[in-house]
Amino acid sequence: MSFNPDELVLPRPGGAVGSPKSPISGPSEEAFTKTFGALLPPAKFLNTATGKAAYYELLPSSPSDDTNAPHRVLLIHGVQTPALGMLPLARELQTSFPSAHLVLVDLWGHGLSDTPIVPHEAGLFHQLLDDVLDHLEWPSAHLVGYSFGGSLTSGYVASRPSRVQSFTLVAPAGLLRFADFSAEEQDCLRGGDEAAARKWVVEWLEGGELIVPADWEKRGEKGEIVAEAVREWQMREHSGHTASVVAIVRDGGVMDKHSEFTKAGGTSVPVLAILGELDSLCTEQQLNEHGISNVIVVPQVGHSV
């Protein structure tokens, strides 16, 4: 019987533990560059106990004697859009801090990284960050997390503050509450009708149906990153992507991570948060309530700040 990715449902936390299964391989780098070109630096791959993960390095362009400048920066993307979505920010940081070594990682089920057939709890992704830092021989780094990556970053700081020199949260997820979803939405989060759950999760994340702009190829030829096209490509070419996305929304830490934010905010690790004024996912007041007061609010923009 052939494998149907639309029928893949990943294990849930606390469920029955079966025999270990091999991860679902991510697409090839060749397949990605054939569609989008060489937007990213050449991929490097890290083999872990869980699966194979892709990461990308922007190496320092000049030395620096400034001891206050960041030298090791790890950027962590959100759910759906892979490491490529963090590239514009990484390029800006590279311009501002030419001595910095910047690394972007494709989280499990995204970009070129595998989908492990295990529960997609936050700890799975924290271990991936450990593995990347260990592989790079970085005892610590500055972390920059966007959306779901912001939730992961807060949890990582809360559990491993010695590995974090500073952390920046960009439009972080994690402070939604399960109780605030409708009964129908809660059913999708709990599981059961998996076809309905996949449809709802994608539309909830997109704010409606995923629509790829008709001119995405022309825009891509100019070096622009058209996130909708990248997300559609993953859904089509990565057999484990959609299952990972659903599992992350259910169990990865998109909601109810208040205690982790409070603990992270209570550490001595320097923190900055950047929010869009129109973003309902996270507000300045919420962060202040969790001990994070260094917040910049960008006027008249939403979650894609």
Short mmCIF file of C-alpha atoms in Angstrom, two decimals:
data_model
loop_
_atom_site.label_atom_id
_atom_site.label_comp_id
_atom_site.label_asym_id
_atom_site.label_seq_id
_atom_site.Cartn_x
_atom_site.Cartn_y
_atom_site.Cartn_z
CA MET A 1 0.00 0.00 0.00
CA SER A 2 1.43 3.39 -0.98
CA PHE A 3 2.03 6.07 1.64
CA ASN A 4 -0.54 8.89 1.70
CA PRO A 5 0.78 11.97 3.53
CA ASP A 6 -2.77 13.27 3.93
CA GLU A 7 -3.47 10.34 6.24
CA LEU A 8 -0.39 10.80 8.43
CA VAL A 9 -1.19 11.58 12.06
CA LEU A 10 1.79 11.94 14.37
CA PRO A 11 1.81 10.42 17.87
CA ARG A 12 0.47 12.52 20.73
CA PRO A 13 2.10 13.07 24.12
CA GLY A 14 1.10 10.37 26.58
CA GLY A 15 -0.15 8.04 23.87
CA ALA A 16 0.75 4.41 23.42
CA VAL A 17 4.40 3.93 22.54
CA GLY A 18 4.88 1.64 19.55
CA SER A 19 8.04 0.38 17.93
CA PRO A 20 10.34 3.16 16.67
CA LYS A 21 9.71 4.31 13.11
CA SER A 22 12.08 5.94 10.69
CA PRO A 23 11.50 9.66 10.13
CA ILE A 24 9.96 10.95 6.93
CA SER A 25 12.75 12.47 4.88
CA GLY A 26 12.61 16.11 3.90
CA PRO A 27 12.86 17.17 0.25
CA SER A 28 16.24 17.45 -1.44
CA GLU A 29 18.10 20.74 -1.67
CA GLU A 30 18.10 20.28 -5.44
CA ALA A 31 14.29 20.17 -5.48
CA PHE A 32 14.16 23.39 -3.48
CA THR A 33 16.69 25.33 -5.55
CA LYS A 34 15.09 24.13 -8.78
CA THR A 35 11.90 25.91 -7.71
CA PHE A 36 13.21 28.94 -5.80
CA GLY A 37 16.84 29.33 -6.81
CA ALA A 38 19.78 29.69 -4.46
CA LEU A 39 18.15 32.11 -2.03
CA LEU A 40 19.83 30.51 0.97
CA PRO A 41 23.46 29.63 1.58
CA PRO A 42 24.20 25.97 0.79
CA ALA A 43 22.43 23.68 3.24
CA LYS A 44 24.37 21.74 5.82
CA PHE A 45 22.90 18.69 7.48
CA LEU A 46 23.03 17.43 11.02
CA ASN A 47 22.21 13.79 11.79
CA THR A 48 20.61 13.44 15.21
CA ALA A 49 19.04 10.58 17.12
CA THR A 50 15.67 11.90 15.94
CA GLY A 51 16.36 12.56 12.27
CA LYS A 52 18.29 14.70 9.82
CA ALA A 53 18.00 18.48 10.15
CA ALA A 54 19.12 21.21 7.76
CA TYR A 55 20.81 24.44 8.76
CA TYR A 56 22.35 27.38 6.95
CA GLU A 57 25.32 29.55 7.91
CA LEU A 58 26.01 33.22 7.25
CA LEU A 59 29.66 33.52 8.16
CA PRO A 60 31.32 36.67 9.53
CA SER A 61 32.40 39.08 6.81
CA SER A 62 34.87 41.00 8.97
CA PRO A 63 36.58 40.65 12.36
CA SER A 64 35.60 42.83 15.29
CA ASP A 65 37.20 43.94 18.53
CA ASP A 66 33.82 44.99 19.93
CA THR A 67 33.22 42.63 22.82
CA ASN A 68 29.58 43.79 23.03
CA ALA A 69 28.76 42.80 19.45
CA PRO A 70 26.92 39.48 19.04
CA HIS A 71 29.24 36.81 17.66
CA ARG A 72 26.98 33.74 17.60
CA VAL A 73 23.31 34.10 16.63
CA LEU A 74 20.77 31.32 16.09
CA LEU A 75 17.53 32.28 14.32
CA ILE A 76 14.44 30.13 14.90
CA HIS A 77 11.50 30.35 12.50
CA GLY A 78 7.79 29.90 13.13
CA VAL A 79 5.36 27.19 12.11
CA GLN A 80 4.85 26.73 8.33
CA THR A 81 7.49 29.02 6.81
CA PRO A 82 10.96 27.41 7.17
CA ALA A 83 14.37 28.97 7.82
CA LEU A 84 14.11 30.87 4.55
CA GLY A 85 11.52 33.13 6.17
CA MET A 86 14.16 34.38 8.62
CA LEU A 87 16.70 35.17 5.90
CA PRO A 88 15.75 38.88 5.42
CA LEU A 89 16.22 39.48 9.15
CA ALA A 90 19.47 37.53 9.12
CA ARG A 91 20.76 39.66 6.24
CA GLU A 92 19.91 42.84 8.15
CA LEU A 93 21.72 41.53 11.21
CA GLN A 94 24.69 40.60 9.03
CA THR A 95 24.85 44.17 7.75
CA SER A 96 24.60 45.63 11.25
CA PHE A 97 26.99 43.12 12.82
CA PRO A 98 29.45 41.98 10.12
CA SER A 99 31.50 40.04 12.67
CA ALA A 100 28.55 37.86 13.67
CA HIS A 101 28.23 34.19 12.75
CA LEU A 102 24.52 33.66 12.02
CA VAL A 103 22.81 30.29 11.70
CA LEU A 104 19.27 29.49 10.57
CA VAL A 105 17.79 26.04 11.18
CA ASP A 106 14.87 24.24 9.54
CA LEU A 107 12.77 22.92 12.40
CA TRP A 108 11.39 19.39 12.19
CA GLY A 109 8.92 18.98 9.34
CA HIS A 110 9.99 22.22 7.69
CA GLY A 111 12.23 23.07 4.76
CA LEU A 112 14.68 20.24 4.17
CA SER A 113 14.51 18.74 7.67
CA ASP A 114 12.89 15.37 8.38
CA THR A 115 9.57 14.77 10.13
CA PRO A 116 10.23 12.46 13.10
CA ILE A 117 7.40 10.04 13.90
CA VAL A 118 7.25 11.13 17.53
CA PRO A 119 5.13 13.62 19.51
CA HIS A 120 5.97 17.18 18.49
CA GLU A 121 6.30 18.61 21.99
CA ALA A 122 8.44 21.65 22.70
CA GLY A 123 11.13 19.41 24.17
CA LEU A 124 11.65 17.76 20.78
CA PHE A 125 12.58 21.13 19.32
CA HIS A 126 14.62 22.22 22.35
CA GLN A 127 16.72 19.09 21.82
CA LEU A 128 17.21 20.08 18.18
CA LEU A 129 18.52 23.47 19.32
CA ASP A 130 20.86 21.67 21.73
CA ASP A 131 22.07 19.45 18.90
CA VAL A 132 22.71 22.42 16.60
CA LEU A 133 24.62 24.37 19.25
CA ASP A 134 26.65 21.30 20.18
CA HIS A 135 27.43 20.56 16.53
CA LEU A 136 28.60 24.15 16.03
CA GLU A 137 30.60 23.91 19.26
CA TRP A 138 28.78 26.94 20.61
CA PRO A 139 28.51 26.78 24.41
CA SER A 140 25.97 29.61 24.18
CA ALA A 141 24.43 31.96 21.63
CA HIS A 142 22.06 34.85 21.09
CA LEU A 143 18.64 33.47 20.11
CA VAL A 144 16.11 35.18 17.84
CA GLY A 145 12.72 33.47 17.62
CA TYR A 146 9.74 34.40 15.49
CA SER A 147 6.16 33.32 16.29
CA PHE A 148 6.33 29.61 17.26
CA GLY A 149 10.09 30.10 17.32
CA GLY A 150 9.52 32.77 19.96
CA SER A 151 7.61 30.31 22.12
CA LEU A 152 10.41 27.76 21.68
CA THR A 153 12.97 30.42 22.57
CA SER A 154 11.18 31.34 25.81
CA GLY A 155 10.98 27.70 26.81
CA TYR A 156 14.63 27.17 25.94
CA VAL A 157 15.71 30.13 28.06
CA ALA A 158 13.53 28.93 30.92
CA SER A 159 15.15 25.48 30.89
CA ARG A 160 18.69 26.28 29.72
CA PRO A 161 19.55 29.90 30.61
CA SER A 162 23.29 29.19 30.63
CA ARG A 163 23.19 28.46 26.90
CA VAL A 164 21.60 31.81 26.01
CA GLN A 165 23.51 35.10 25.92
CA SER A 166 20.40 37.10 25.03
CA PHE A 167 17.05 36.40 23.42
CA THR A 168 14.80 38.34 21.09
CA LEU A 169 11.14 37.45 20.67
CA VAL A 170 9.55 38.61 17.42
CA ALA A 171 5.74 38.35 17.48
CA PRO A 172 5.96 35.31 19.78
CA ALA A 173 3.32 32.62 20.00
CA GLY A 174 2.73 30.75 23.24
CA LEU A 175 0.37 33.04 25.13
CA LEU A 176 -2.87 31.97 23.49
CA ARG A 177 -5.12 29.83 25.67
CA PHE A 178 -6.76 26.58 24.61
CA ALA A 179 -9.87 27.70 26.49
CA ASP A 180 -10.25 30.71 24.17
CA PHE A 181 -10.88 28.53 21.11
CA SER A 182 -14.42 27.56 20.11
CA ALA A 183 -15.74 24.07 20.87
CA GLU A 184 -15.32 23.08 17.21
CA GLU A 185 -11.74 24.39 17.16
CA GLN A 186 -10.96 22.56 20.39
CA ASP A 187 -12.19 19.34 18.77
CA CYS A 188 -9.68 19.88 15.95
CA LEU A 189 -6.93 20.43 18.48
CA ARG A 190 -7.85 17.31 20.44
CA GLY A 191 -7.98 15.10 17.34
CA GLY A 192 -10.49 12.75 15.79
CA ASP A 193 -11.55 14.09 12.40
CA GLU A 194 -8.05 14.54 11.01
CA ALA A 195 -9.14 15.85 7.61
CA ALA A 196 -11.10 18.62 9.32
CA ALA A 197 -8.18 19.29 11.67
CA ARG A 198 -5.69 19.71 8.80
CA LYS A 199 -8.03 22.06 6.98
CA TRP A 200 -8.72 24.14 10.08
CA VAL A 201 -5.07 24.38 11.17
CA VAL A 202 -3.89 25.60 7.76
CA GLU A 203 -6.73 28.12 7.45
CA TRP A 204 -6.22 29.33 11.03
CA LEU A 205 -2.53 29.91 10.40
CA GLU A 206 -3.13 31.54 7.04
CA GLY A 207 -6.13 33.60 8.12
CA GLY A 208 -8.11 31.81 5.39
CA GLU A 209 -7.33 29.63 2.42
CA LEU A 210 -3.68 29.50 1.32
CA ILE A 211 -3.45 31.59 -1.85
CA VAL A 212 -0.16 31.80 -3.74
CA PRO A 213 0.27 35.14 -5.58
CA ALA A 214 0.16 34.69 -9.35
CA ASP A 215 3.37 36.69 -9.78
CA TRP A 216 5.42 34.74 -7.23
CA GLU A 217 7.91 33.46 -9.83
CA LYS A 218 8.70 36.94 -11.14
CA ARG A 219 9.08 38.23 -7.60
CA GLY A 220 11.30 35.27 -6.75
CA GLU A 221 13.55 35.99 -9.72
CA LYS A 222 14.23 39.38 -8.13
CA GLY A 223 15.31 37.71 -4.91
CA GLU A 224 12.04 38.28 -3.04
CA ILE A 225 10.87 35.58 -0.67
CA VAL A 226 7.20 34.85 -1.35
CA ALA A 227 6.25 32.99 1.80
CA GLU A 228 2.95 31.67 0.44
CA ALA A 229 4.77 29.95 -2.43
CA VAL A 230 7.26 28.38 -0.03
CA ARG A 231 4.48 27.11 2.23
CA GLU A 232 2.58 25.63 -0.72
CA TRP A 233 5.77 23.96 -1.96
CA GLN A 234 6.35 22.32 1.42
CA MET A 235 2.79 21.01 1.56
CA ARG A 236 3.30 19.47 -1.88
CA GLU A 237 6.91 18.27 -1.68
CA HIS A 238 7.49 17.42 2.00
CA SER A 239 5.46 14.32 2.85
CA GLY A 240 5.62 15.00 6.58
CA HIS A 241 5.19 18.77 6.59
CA THR A 242 1.45 19.13 7.11
CA ALA A 243 1.42 16.44 9.80
CA SER A 244 4.23 18.29 11.59
CA VAL A 245 2.35 21.58 11.34
CA VAL A 246 -0.80 20.07 12.84
CA ALA A 247 1.24 18.38 15.58
CA ILE A 248 3.06 21.61 16.43
CA VAL A 249 -0.18 23.56 16.76
CA ARG A 250 -1.58 20.83 18.99
CA ASP A 251 1.41 20.02 21.16
CA GLY A 252 4.45 22.16 20.33
CA GLY A 253 3.78 25.19 22.48
CA VAL A 254 1.70 27.54 20.36
CA MET A 255 -0.56 28.05 23.38
CA ASP A 256 -0.61 27.89 27.19
CA LYS A 257 3.11 28.51 27.71
CA HIS A 258 2.62 31.25 30.28
CA SER A 259 4.80 29.66 32.95
CA GLU A 260 7.72 29.35 30.53
CA PHE A 261 7.45 33.03 29.58
CA THR A 262 7.37 34.01 33.26
CA LYS A 263 10.39 31.87 34.04
CA ALA A 264 12.32 33.18 31.02
CA GLY A 265 11.44 36.76 31.93
CA GLY A 266 12.66 36.13 35.48
CA THR A 267 16.15 35.09 34.43
CA SER A 268 19.06 37.49 34.15
CA VAL A 269 19.33 36.82 30.40
CA PRO A 270 18.83 40.09 28.44
CA VAL A 271 15.61 40.09 26.43
CA LEU A 272 14.00 42.20 23.71
CA ALA A 273 10.53 41.70 22.25
CA ILE A 274 9.28 43.16 18.97
CA LEU A 275 5.54 43.17 18.28
CA GLY A 276 3.21 44.42 15.59
CA GLU A 277 0.62 46.84 16.92
CA LEU A 278 -2.20 45.00 15.11
CA ASP A 279 -1.09 41.48 16.08
CA SER A 280 -3.64 39.73 18.29
CA LEU A 281 -1.32 36.79 19.00
CA CYS A 282 0.69 38.65 21.65
CA THR A 283 0.45 42.09 23.25
CA GLU A 284 2.85 44.32 25.14
CA GLN A 285 0.68 44.06 28.24
CA GLN A 286 0.85 40.26 28.16
CA LEU A 287 4.63 40.29 27.98
CA ASN A 288 4.84 42.88 30.76
CA GLU A 289 2.72 40.61 32.95
CA HIS A 290 5.31 37.86 32.43
CA GLY A 291 8.26 40.04 33.41
CA ILE A 292 9.31 41.10 29.91
CA SER A 293 9.34 44.90 29.81
CA ASN A 294 11.82 45.67 27.03
CA VAL A 295 9.23 45.71 24.23
CA ILE A 296 9.16 47.57 20.92
CA VAL A 297 5.76 47.90 19.23
CA VAL A 298 5.82 48.59 15.49
CA PRO A 299 2.80 50.75 14.52
CA GLN A 300 0.18 49.62 12.02
CA VAL A 301 1.56 46.15 11.29
CA GLY A 302 0.36 42.70 12.24
CA HIS A 303 1.93 39.32 12.87
CA SER A 304 4.29 39.53 9.89
CA VAL A 305 6.15 42.39 11.59
#
